[in-house]
mmCIF file with all atom_site columns, C-alpha atoms in Angstrom:
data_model
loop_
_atom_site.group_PDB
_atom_site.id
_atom_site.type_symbol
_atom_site.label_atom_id
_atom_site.label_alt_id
_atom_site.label_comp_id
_atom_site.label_asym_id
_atom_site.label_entity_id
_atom_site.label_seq_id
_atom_site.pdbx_PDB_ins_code
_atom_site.Cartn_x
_atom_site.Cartn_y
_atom_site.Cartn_z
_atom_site.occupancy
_atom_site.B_iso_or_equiv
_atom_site.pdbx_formal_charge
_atom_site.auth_seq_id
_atom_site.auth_comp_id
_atom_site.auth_asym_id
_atom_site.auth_atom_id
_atom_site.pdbx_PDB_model_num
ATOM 1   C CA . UNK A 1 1   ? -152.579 153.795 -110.691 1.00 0.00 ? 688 UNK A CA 1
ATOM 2   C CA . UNK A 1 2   ? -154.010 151.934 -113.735 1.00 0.00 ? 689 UNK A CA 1
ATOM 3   C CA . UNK A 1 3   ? -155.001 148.577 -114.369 1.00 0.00 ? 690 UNK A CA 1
ATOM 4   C CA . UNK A 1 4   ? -152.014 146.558 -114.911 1.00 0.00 ? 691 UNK A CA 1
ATOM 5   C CA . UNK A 1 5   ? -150.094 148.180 -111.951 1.00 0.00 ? 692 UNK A CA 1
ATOM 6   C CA . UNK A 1 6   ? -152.942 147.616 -109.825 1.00 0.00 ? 693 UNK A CA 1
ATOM 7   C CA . UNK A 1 7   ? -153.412 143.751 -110.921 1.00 0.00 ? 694 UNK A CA 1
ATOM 8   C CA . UNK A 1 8   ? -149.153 143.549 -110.042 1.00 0.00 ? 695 UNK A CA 1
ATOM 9   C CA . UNK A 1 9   ? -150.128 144.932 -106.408 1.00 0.00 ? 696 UNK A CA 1
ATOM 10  C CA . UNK A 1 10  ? -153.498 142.721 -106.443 1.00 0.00 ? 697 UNK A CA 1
ATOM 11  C CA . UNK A 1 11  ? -151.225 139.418 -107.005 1.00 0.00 ? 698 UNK A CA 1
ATOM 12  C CA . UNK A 1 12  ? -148.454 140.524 -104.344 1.00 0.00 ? 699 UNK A CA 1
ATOM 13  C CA . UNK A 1 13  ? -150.810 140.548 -101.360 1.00 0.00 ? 700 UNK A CA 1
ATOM 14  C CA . UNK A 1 14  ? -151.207 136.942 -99.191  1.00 0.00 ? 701 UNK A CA 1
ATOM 15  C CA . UNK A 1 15  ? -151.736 134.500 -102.052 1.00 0.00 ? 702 UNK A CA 1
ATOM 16  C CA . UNK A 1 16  ? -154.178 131.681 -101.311 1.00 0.00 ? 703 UNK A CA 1
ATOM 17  C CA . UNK A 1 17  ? -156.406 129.372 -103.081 1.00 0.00 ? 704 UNK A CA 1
ATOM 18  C CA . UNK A 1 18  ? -160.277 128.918 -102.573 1.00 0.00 ? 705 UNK A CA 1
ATOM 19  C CA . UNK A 1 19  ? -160.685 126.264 -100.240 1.00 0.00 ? 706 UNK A CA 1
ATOM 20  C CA . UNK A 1 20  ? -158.774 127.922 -98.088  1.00 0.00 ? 707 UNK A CA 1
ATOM 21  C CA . UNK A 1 21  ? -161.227 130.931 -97.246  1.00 0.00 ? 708 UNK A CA 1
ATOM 22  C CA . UNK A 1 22  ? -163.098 129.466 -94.382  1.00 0.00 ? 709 UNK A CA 1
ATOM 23  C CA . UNK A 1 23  ? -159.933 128.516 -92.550  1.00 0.00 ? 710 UNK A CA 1
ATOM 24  C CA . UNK A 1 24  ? -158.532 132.097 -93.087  1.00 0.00 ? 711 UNK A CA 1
ATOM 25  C CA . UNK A 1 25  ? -161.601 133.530 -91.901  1.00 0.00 ? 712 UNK A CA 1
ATOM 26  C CA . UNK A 1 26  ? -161.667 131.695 -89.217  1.00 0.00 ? 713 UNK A CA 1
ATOM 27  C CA . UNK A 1 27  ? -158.116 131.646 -87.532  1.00 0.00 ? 714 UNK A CA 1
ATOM 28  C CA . UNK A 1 28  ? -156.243 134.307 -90.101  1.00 0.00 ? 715 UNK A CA 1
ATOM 29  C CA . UNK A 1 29  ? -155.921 137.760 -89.740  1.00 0.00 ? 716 UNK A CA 1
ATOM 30  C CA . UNK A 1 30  ? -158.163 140.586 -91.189  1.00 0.00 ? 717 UNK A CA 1
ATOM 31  C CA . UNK A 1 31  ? -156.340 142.133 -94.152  1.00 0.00 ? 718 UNK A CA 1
ATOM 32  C CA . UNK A 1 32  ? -156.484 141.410 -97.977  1.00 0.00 ? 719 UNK A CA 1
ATOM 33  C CA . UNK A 1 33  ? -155.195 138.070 -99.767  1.00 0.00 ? 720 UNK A CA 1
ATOM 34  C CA . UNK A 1 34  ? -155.489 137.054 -103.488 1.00 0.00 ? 721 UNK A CA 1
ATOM 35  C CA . UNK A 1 35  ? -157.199 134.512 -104.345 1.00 0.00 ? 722 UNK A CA 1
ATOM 36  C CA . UNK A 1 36  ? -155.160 132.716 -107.354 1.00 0.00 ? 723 UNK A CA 1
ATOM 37  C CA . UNK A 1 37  ? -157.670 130.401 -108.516 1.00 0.00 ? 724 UNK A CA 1
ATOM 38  C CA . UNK A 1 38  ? -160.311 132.525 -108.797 1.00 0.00 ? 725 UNK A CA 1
ATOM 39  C CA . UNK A 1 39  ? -158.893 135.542 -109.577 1.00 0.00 ? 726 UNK A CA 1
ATOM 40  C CA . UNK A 1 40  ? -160.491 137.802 -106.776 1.00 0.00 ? 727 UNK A CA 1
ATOM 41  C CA . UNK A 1 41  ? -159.046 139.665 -104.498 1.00 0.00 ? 728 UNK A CA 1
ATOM 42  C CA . UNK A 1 42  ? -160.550 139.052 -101.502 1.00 0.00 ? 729 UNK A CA 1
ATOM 43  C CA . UNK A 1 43  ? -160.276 142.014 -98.011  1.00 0.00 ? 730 UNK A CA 1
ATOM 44  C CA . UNK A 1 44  ? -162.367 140.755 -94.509  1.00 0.00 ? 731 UNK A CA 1
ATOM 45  C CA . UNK A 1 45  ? -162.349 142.969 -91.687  1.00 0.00 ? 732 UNK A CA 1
ATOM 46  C CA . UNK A 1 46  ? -164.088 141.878 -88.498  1.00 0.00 ? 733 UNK A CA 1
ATOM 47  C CA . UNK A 1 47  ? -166.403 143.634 -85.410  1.00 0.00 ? 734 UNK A CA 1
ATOM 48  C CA . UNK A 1 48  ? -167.431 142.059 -82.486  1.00 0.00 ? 735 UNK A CA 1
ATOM 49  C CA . UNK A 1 49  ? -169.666 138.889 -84.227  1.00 0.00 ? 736 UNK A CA 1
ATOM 50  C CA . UNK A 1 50  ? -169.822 140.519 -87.511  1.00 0.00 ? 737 UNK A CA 1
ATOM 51  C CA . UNK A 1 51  ? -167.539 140.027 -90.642  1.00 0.00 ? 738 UNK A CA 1
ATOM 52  C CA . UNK A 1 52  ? -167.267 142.606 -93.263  1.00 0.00 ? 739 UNK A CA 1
ATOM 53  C CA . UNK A 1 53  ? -165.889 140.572 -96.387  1.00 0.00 ? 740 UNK A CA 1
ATOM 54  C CA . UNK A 1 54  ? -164.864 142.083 -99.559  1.00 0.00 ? 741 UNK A CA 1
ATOM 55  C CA . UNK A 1 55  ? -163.940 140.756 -103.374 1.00 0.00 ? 742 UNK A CA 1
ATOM 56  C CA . UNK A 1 56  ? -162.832 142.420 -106.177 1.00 0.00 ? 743 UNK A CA 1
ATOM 57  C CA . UNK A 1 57  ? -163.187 140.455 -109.593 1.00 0.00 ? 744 UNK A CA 1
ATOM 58  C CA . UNK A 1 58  ? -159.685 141.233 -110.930 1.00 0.00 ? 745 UNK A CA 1
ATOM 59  C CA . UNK A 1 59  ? -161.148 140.336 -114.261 1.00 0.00 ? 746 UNK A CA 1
ATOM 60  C CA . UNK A 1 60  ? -164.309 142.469 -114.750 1.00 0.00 ? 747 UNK A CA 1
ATOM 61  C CA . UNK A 1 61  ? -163.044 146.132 -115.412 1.00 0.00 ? 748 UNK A CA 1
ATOM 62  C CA . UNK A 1 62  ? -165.531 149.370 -115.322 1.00 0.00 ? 749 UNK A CA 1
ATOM 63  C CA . UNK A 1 63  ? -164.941 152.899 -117.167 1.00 0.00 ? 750 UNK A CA 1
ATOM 64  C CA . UNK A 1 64  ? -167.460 155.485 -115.653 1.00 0.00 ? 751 UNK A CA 1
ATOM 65  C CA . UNK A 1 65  ? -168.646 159.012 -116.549 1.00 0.00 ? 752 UNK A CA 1
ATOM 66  C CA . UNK A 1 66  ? -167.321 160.631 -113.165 1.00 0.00 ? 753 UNK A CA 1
ATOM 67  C CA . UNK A 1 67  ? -165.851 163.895 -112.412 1.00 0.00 ? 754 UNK A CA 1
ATOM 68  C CA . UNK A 1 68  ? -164.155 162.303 -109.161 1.00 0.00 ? 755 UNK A CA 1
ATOM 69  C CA . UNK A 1 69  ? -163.349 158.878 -107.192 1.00 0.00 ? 756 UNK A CA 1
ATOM 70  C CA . UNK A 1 70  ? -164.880 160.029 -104.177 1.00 0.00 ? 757 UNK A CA 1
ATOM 71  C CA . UNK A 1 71  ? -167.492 158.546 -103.132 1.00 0.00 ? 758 UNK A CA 1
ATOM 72  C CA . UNK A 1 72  ? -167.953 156.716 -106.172 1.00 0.00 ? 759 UNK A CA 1
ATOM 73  C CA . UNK A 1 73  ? -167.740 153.673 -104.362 1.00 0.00 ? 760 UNK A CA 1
ATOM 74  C CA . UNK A 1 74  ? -170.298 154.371 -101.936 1.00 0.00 ? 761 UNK A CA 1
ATOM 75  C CA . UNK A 1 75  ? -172.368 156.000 -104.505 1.00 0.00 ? 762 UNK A CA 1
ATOM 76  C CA . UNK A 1 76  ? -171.917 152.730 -107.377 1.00 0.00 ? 763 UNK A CA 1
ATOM 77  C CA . UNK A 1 77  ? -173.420 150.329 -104.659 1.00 0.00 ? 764 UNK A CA 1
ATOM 78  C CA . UNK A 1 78  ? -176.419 148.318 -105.160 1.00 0.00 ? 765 UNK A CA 1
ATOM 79  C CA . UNK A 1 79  ? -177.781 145.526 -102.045 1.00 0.00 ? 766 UNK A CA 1
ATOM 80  C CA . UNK A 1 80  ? -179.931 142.974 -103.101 1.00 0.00 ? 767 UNK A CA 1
ATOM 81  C CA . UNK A 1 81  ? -180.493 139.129 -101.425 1.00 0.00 ? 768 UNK A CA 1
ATOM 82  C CA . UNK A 1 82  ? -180.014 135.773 -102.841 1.00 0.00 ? 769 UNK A CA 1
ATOM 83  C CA . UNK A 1 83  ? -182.151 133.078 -101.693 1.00 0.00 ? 770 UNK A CA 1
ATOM 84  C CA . UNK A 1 84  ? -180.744 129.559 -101.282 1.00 0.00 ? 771 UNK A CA 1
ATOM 85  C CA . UNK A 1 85  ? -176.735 130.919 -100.770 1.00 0.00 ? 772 UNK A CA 1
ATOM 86  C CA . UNK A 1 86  ? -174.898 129.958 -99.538  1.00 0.00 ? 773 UNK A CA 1
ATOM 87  C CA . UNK A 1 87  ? -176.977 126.733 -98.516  1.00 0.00 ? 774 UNK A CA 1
ATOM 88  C CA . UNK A 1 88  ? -180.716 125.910 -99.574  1.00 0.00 ? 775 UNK A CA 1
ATOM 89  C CA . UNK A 1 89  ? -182.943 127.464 -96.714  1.00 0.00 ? 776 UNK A CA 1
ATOM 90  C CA . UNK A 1 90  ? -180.287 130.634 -96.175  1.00 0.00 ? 777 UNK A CA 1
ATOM 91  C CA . UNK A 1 91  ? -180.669 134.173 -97.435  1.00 0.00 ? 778 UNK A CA 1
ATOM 92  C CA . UNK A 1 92  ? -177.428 136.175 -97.921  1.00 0.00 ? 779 UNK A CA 1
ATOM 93  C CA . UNK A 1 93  ? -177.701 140.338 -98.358  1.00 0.00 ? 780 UNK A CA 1
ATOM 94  C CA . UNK A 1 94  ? -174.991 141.207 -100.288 1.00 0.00 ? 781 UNK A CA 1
ATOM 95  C CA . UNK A 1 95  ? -173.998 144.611 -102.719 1.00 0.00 ? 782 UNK A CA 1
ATOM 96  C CA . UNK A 1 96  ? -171.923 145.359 -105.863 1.00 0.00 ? 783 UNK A CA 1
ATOM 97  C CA . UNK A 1 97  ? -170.337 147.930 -106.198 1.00 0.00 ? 784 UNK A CA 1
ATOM 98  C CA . UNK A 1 98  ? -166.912 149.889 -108.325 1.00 0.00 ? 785 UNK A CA 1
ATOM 99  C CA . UNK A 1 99  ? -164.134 149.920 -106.577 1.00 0.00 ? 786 UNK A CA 1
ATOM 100 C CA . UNK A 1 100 ? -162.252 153.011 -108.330 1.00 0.00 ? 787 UNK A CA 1
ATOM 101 C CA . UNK A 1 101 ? -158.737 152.786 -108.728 1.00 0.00 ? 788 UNK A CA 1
ATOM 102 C CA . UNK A 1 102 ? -157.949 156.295 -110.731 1.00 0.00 ? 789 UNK A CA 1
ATOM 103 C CA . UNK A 1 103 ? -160.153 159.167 -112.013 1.00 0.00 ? 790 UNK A CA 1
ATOM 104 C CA . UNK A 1 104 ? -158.749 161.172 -115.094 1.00 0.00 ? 791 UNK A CA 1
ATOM 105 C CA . UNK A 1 105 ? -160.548 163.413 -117.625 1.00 0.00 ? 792 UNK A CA 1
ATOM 106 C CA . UNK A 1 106 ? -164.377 163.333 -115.959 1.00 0.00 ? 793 UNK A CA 1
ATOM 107 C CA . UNK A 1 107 ? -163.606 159.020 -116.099 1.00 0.00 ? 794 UNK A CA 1
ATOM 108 C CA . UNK A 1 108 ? -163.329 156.545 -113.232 1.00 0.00 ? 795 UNK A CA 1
ATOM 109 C CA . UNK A 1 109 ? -162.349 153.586 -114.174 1.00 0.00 ? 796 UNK A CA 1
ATOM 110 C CA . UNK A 1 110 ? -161.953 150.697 -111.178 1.00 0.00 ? 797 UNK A CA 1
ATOM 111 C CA . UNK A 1 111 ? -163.024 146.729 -110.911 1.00 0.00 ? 798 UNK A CA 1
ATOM 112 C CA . UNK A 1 112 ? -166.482 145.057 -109.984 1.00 0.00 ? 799 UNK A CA 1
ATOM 113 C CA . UNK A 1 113 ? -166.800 144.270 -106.029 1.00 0.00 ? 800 UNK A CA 1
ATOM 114 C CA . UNK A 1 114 ? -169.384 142.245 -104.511 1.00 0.00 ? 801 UNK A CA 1
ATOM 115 C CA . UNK A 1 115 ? -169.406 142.793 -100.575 1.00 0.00 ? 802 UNK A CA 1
ATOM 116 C CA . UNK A 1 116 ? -171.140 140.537 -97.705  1.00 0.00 ? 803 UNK A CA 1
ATOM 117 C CA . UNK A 1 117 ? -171.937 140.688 -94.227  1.00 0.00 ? 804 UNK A CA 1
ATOM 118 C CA . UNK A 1 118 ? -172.008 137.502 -91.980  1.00 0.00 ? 805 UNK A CA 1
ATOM 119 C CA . UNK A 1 119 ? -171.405 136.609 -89.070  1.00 0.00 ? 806 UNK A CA 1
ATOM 120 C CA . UNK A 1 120 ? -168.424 134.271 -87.202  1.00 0.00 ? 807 UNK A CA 1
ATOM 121 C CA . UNK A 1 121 ? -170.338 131.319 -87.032  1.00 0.00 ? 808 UNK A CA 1
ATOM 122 C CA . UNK A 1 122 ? -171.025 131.189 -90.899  1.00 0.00 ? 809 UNK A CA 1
ATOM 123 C CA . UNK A 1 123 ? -167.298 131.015 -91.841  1.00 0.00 ? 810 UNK A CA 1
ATOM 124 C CA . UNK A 1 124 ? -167.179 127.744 -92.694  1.00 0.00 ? 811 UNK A CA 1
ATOM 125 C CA . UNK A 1 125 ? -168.837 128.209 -95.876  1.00 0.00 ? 812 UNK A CA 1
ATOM 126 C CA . UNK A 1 126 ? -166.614 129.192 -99.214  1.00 0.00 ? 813 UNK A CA 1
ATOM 127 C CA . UNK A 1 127 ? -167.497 132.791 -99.243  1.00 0.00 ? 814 UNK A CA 1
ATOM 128 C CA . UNK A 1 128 ? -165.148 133.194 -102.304 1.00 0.00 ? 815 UNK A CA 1
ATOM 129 C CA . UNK A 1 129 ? -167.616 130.377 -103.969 1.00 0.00 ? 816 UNK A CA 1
ATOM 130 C CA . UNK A 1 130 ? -170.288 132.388 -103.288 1.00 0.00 ? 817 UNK A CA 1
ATOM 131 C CA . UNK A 1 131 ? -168.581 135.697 -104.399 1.00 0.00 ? 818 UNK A CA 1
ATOM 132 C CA . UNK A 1 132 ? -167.398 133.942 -107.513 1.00 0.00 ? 819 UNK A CA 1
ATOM 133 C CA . UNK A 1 133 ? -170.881 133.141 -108.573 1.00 0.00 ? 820 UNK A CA 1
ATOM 134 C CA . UNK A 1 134 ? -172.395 136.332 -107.550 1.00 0.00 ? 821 UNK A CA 1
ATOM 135 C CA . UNK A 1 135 ? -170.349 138.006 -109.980 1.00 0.00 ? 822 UNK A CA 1
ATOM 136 C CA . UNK A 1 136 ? -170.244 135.483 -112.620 1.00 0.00 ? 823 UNK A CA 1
ATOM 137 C CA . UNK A 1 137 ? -174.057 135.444 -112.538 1.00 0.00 ? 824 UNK A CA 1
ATOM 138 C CA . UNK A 1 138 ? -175.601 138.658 -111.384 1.00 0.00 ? 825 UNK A CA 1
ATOM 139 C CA . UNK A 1 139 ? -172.722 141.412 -112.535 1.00 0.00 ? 826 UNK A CA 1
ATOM 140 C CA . UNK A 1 140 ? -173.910 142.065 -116.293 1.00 0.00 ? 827 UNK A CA 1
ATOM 141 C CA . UNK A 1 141 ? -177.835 143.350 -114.339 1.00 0.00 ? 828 UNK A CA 1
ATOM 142 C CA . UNK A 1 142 ? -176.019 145.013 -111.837 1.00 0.00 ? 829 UNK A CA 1
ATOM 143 C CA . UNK A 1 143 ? -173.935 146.703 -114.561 1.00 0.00 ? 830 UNK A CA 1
ATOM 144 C CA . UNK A 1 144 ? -177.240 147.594 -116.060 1.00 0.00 ? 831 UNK A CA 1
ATOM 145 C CA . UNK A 1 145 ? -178.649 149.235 -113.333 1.00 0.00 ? 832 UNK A CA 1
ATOM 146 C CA . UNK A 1 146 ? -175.769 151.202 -112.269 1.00 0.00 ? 833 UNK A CA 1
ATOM 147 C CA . UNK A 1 147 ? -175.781 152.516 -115.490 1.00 0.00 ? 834 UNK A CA 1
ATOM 148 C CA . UNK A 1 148 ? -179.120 154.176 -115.021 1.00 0.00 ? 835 UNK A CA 1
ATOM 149 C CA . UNK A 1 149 ? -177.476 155.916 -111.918 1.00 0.00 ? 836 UNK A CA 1
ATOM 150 C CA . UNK A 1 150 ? -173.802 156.780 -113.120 1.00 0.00 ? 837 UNK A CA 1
ATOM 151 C CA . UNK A 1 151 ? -172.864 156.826 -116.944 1.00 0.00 ? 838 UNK A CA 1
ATOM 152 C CA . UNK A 1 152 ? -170.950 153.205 -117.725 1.00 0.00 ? 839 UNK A CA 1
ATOM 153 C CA . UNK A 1 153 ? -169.241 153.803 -120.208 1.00 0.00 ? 840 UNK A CA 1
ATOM 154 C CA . UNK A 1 154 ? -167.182 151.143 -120.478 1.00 0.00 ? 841 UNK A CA 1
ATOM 155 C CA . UNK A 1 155 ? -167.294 147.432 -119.138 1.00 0.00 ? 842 UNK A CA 1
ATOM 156 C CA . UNK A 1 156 ? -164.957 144.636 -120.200 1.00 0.00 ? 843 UNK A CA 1
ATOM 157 C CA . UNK A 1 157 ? -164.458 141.393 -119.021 1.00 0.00 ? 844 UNK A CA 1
ATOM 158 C CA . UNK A 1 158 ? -160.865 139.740 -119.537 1.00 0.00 ? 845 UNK A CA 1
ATOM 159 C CA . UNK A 1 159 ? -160.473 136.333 -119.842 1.00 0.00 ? 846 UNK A CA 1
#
């Protein structure tokens, strides 16, 4: 699949704005929705207390130096912490990593992700706010790093 096919698929699946992320955390069901405004698209899964969420920045494309896609998402991640997010006094663990969409001629190419774990009684907050600004703010250093673990060759962001 390449980019543009992908981004038709992306933009087919439940659309929904923003402000509307705590409510379908909170009484929709697990599965994948694009978020129009912000251009993400945005997956949620959830276990027991826990919710897995999941956003792919439909605008920040990766080319890698990869002889396969798998594992390369598992093997691309990075976890860090941000202080003060969502809300001054909180601490949210979160990772980047590539999502691959196709692997051709020792190249993976795929989109920027930025995953979180929290739990049910923190979905009131605007998780796609918080995802937004993760990867409007932090991507470019975790590109950086990544690179000094898998070749990027490649990293474009369209606008």
């Amino acid at each position: 699949m390449n980019f543009e096919e992908f981004l038709n698929w992306a933009e087919s699946q439940n659309p929904i704005f923003s402000r509307q992320i705590p409510y379908v955390l909170a009484y929709g069901e697990p599965g994948v929705y694009f978020v129009r405004d912000l251009m993400l698209l945005m997956a949620f899964e959830e276990d027991s207390n826990e919710v897995r969420l999941g956003f792919l920045d439909l605008r920040k494309r990766v080319l890698l130096a990869a002889e396969s896609c798998e594992a390369l998402e598992e093997d691309s991640t990075l976890w860090a912490e941000a202080d003060d997010v969502p809300w001054p006094g909180y601490t949210t663990k979160f990772a980047f990593s590539v999502y691959p969409i196709g692997c051709e001629g020792g190249h993976a190419y795929g989109f920027v992700a930025v995953k979180i774990n929290t739990t049910s009684e923190k979905l009131f907050f605007n998780w796609g706010a918080v995802a937004y600004s993760l990867l409007r703010d932090r991507a470019e250093e975790y590109l950086q790093e990544l690179n000094r673990k898998i070749r990027v060759v490649d990293a474009v962001e369209v606008v």
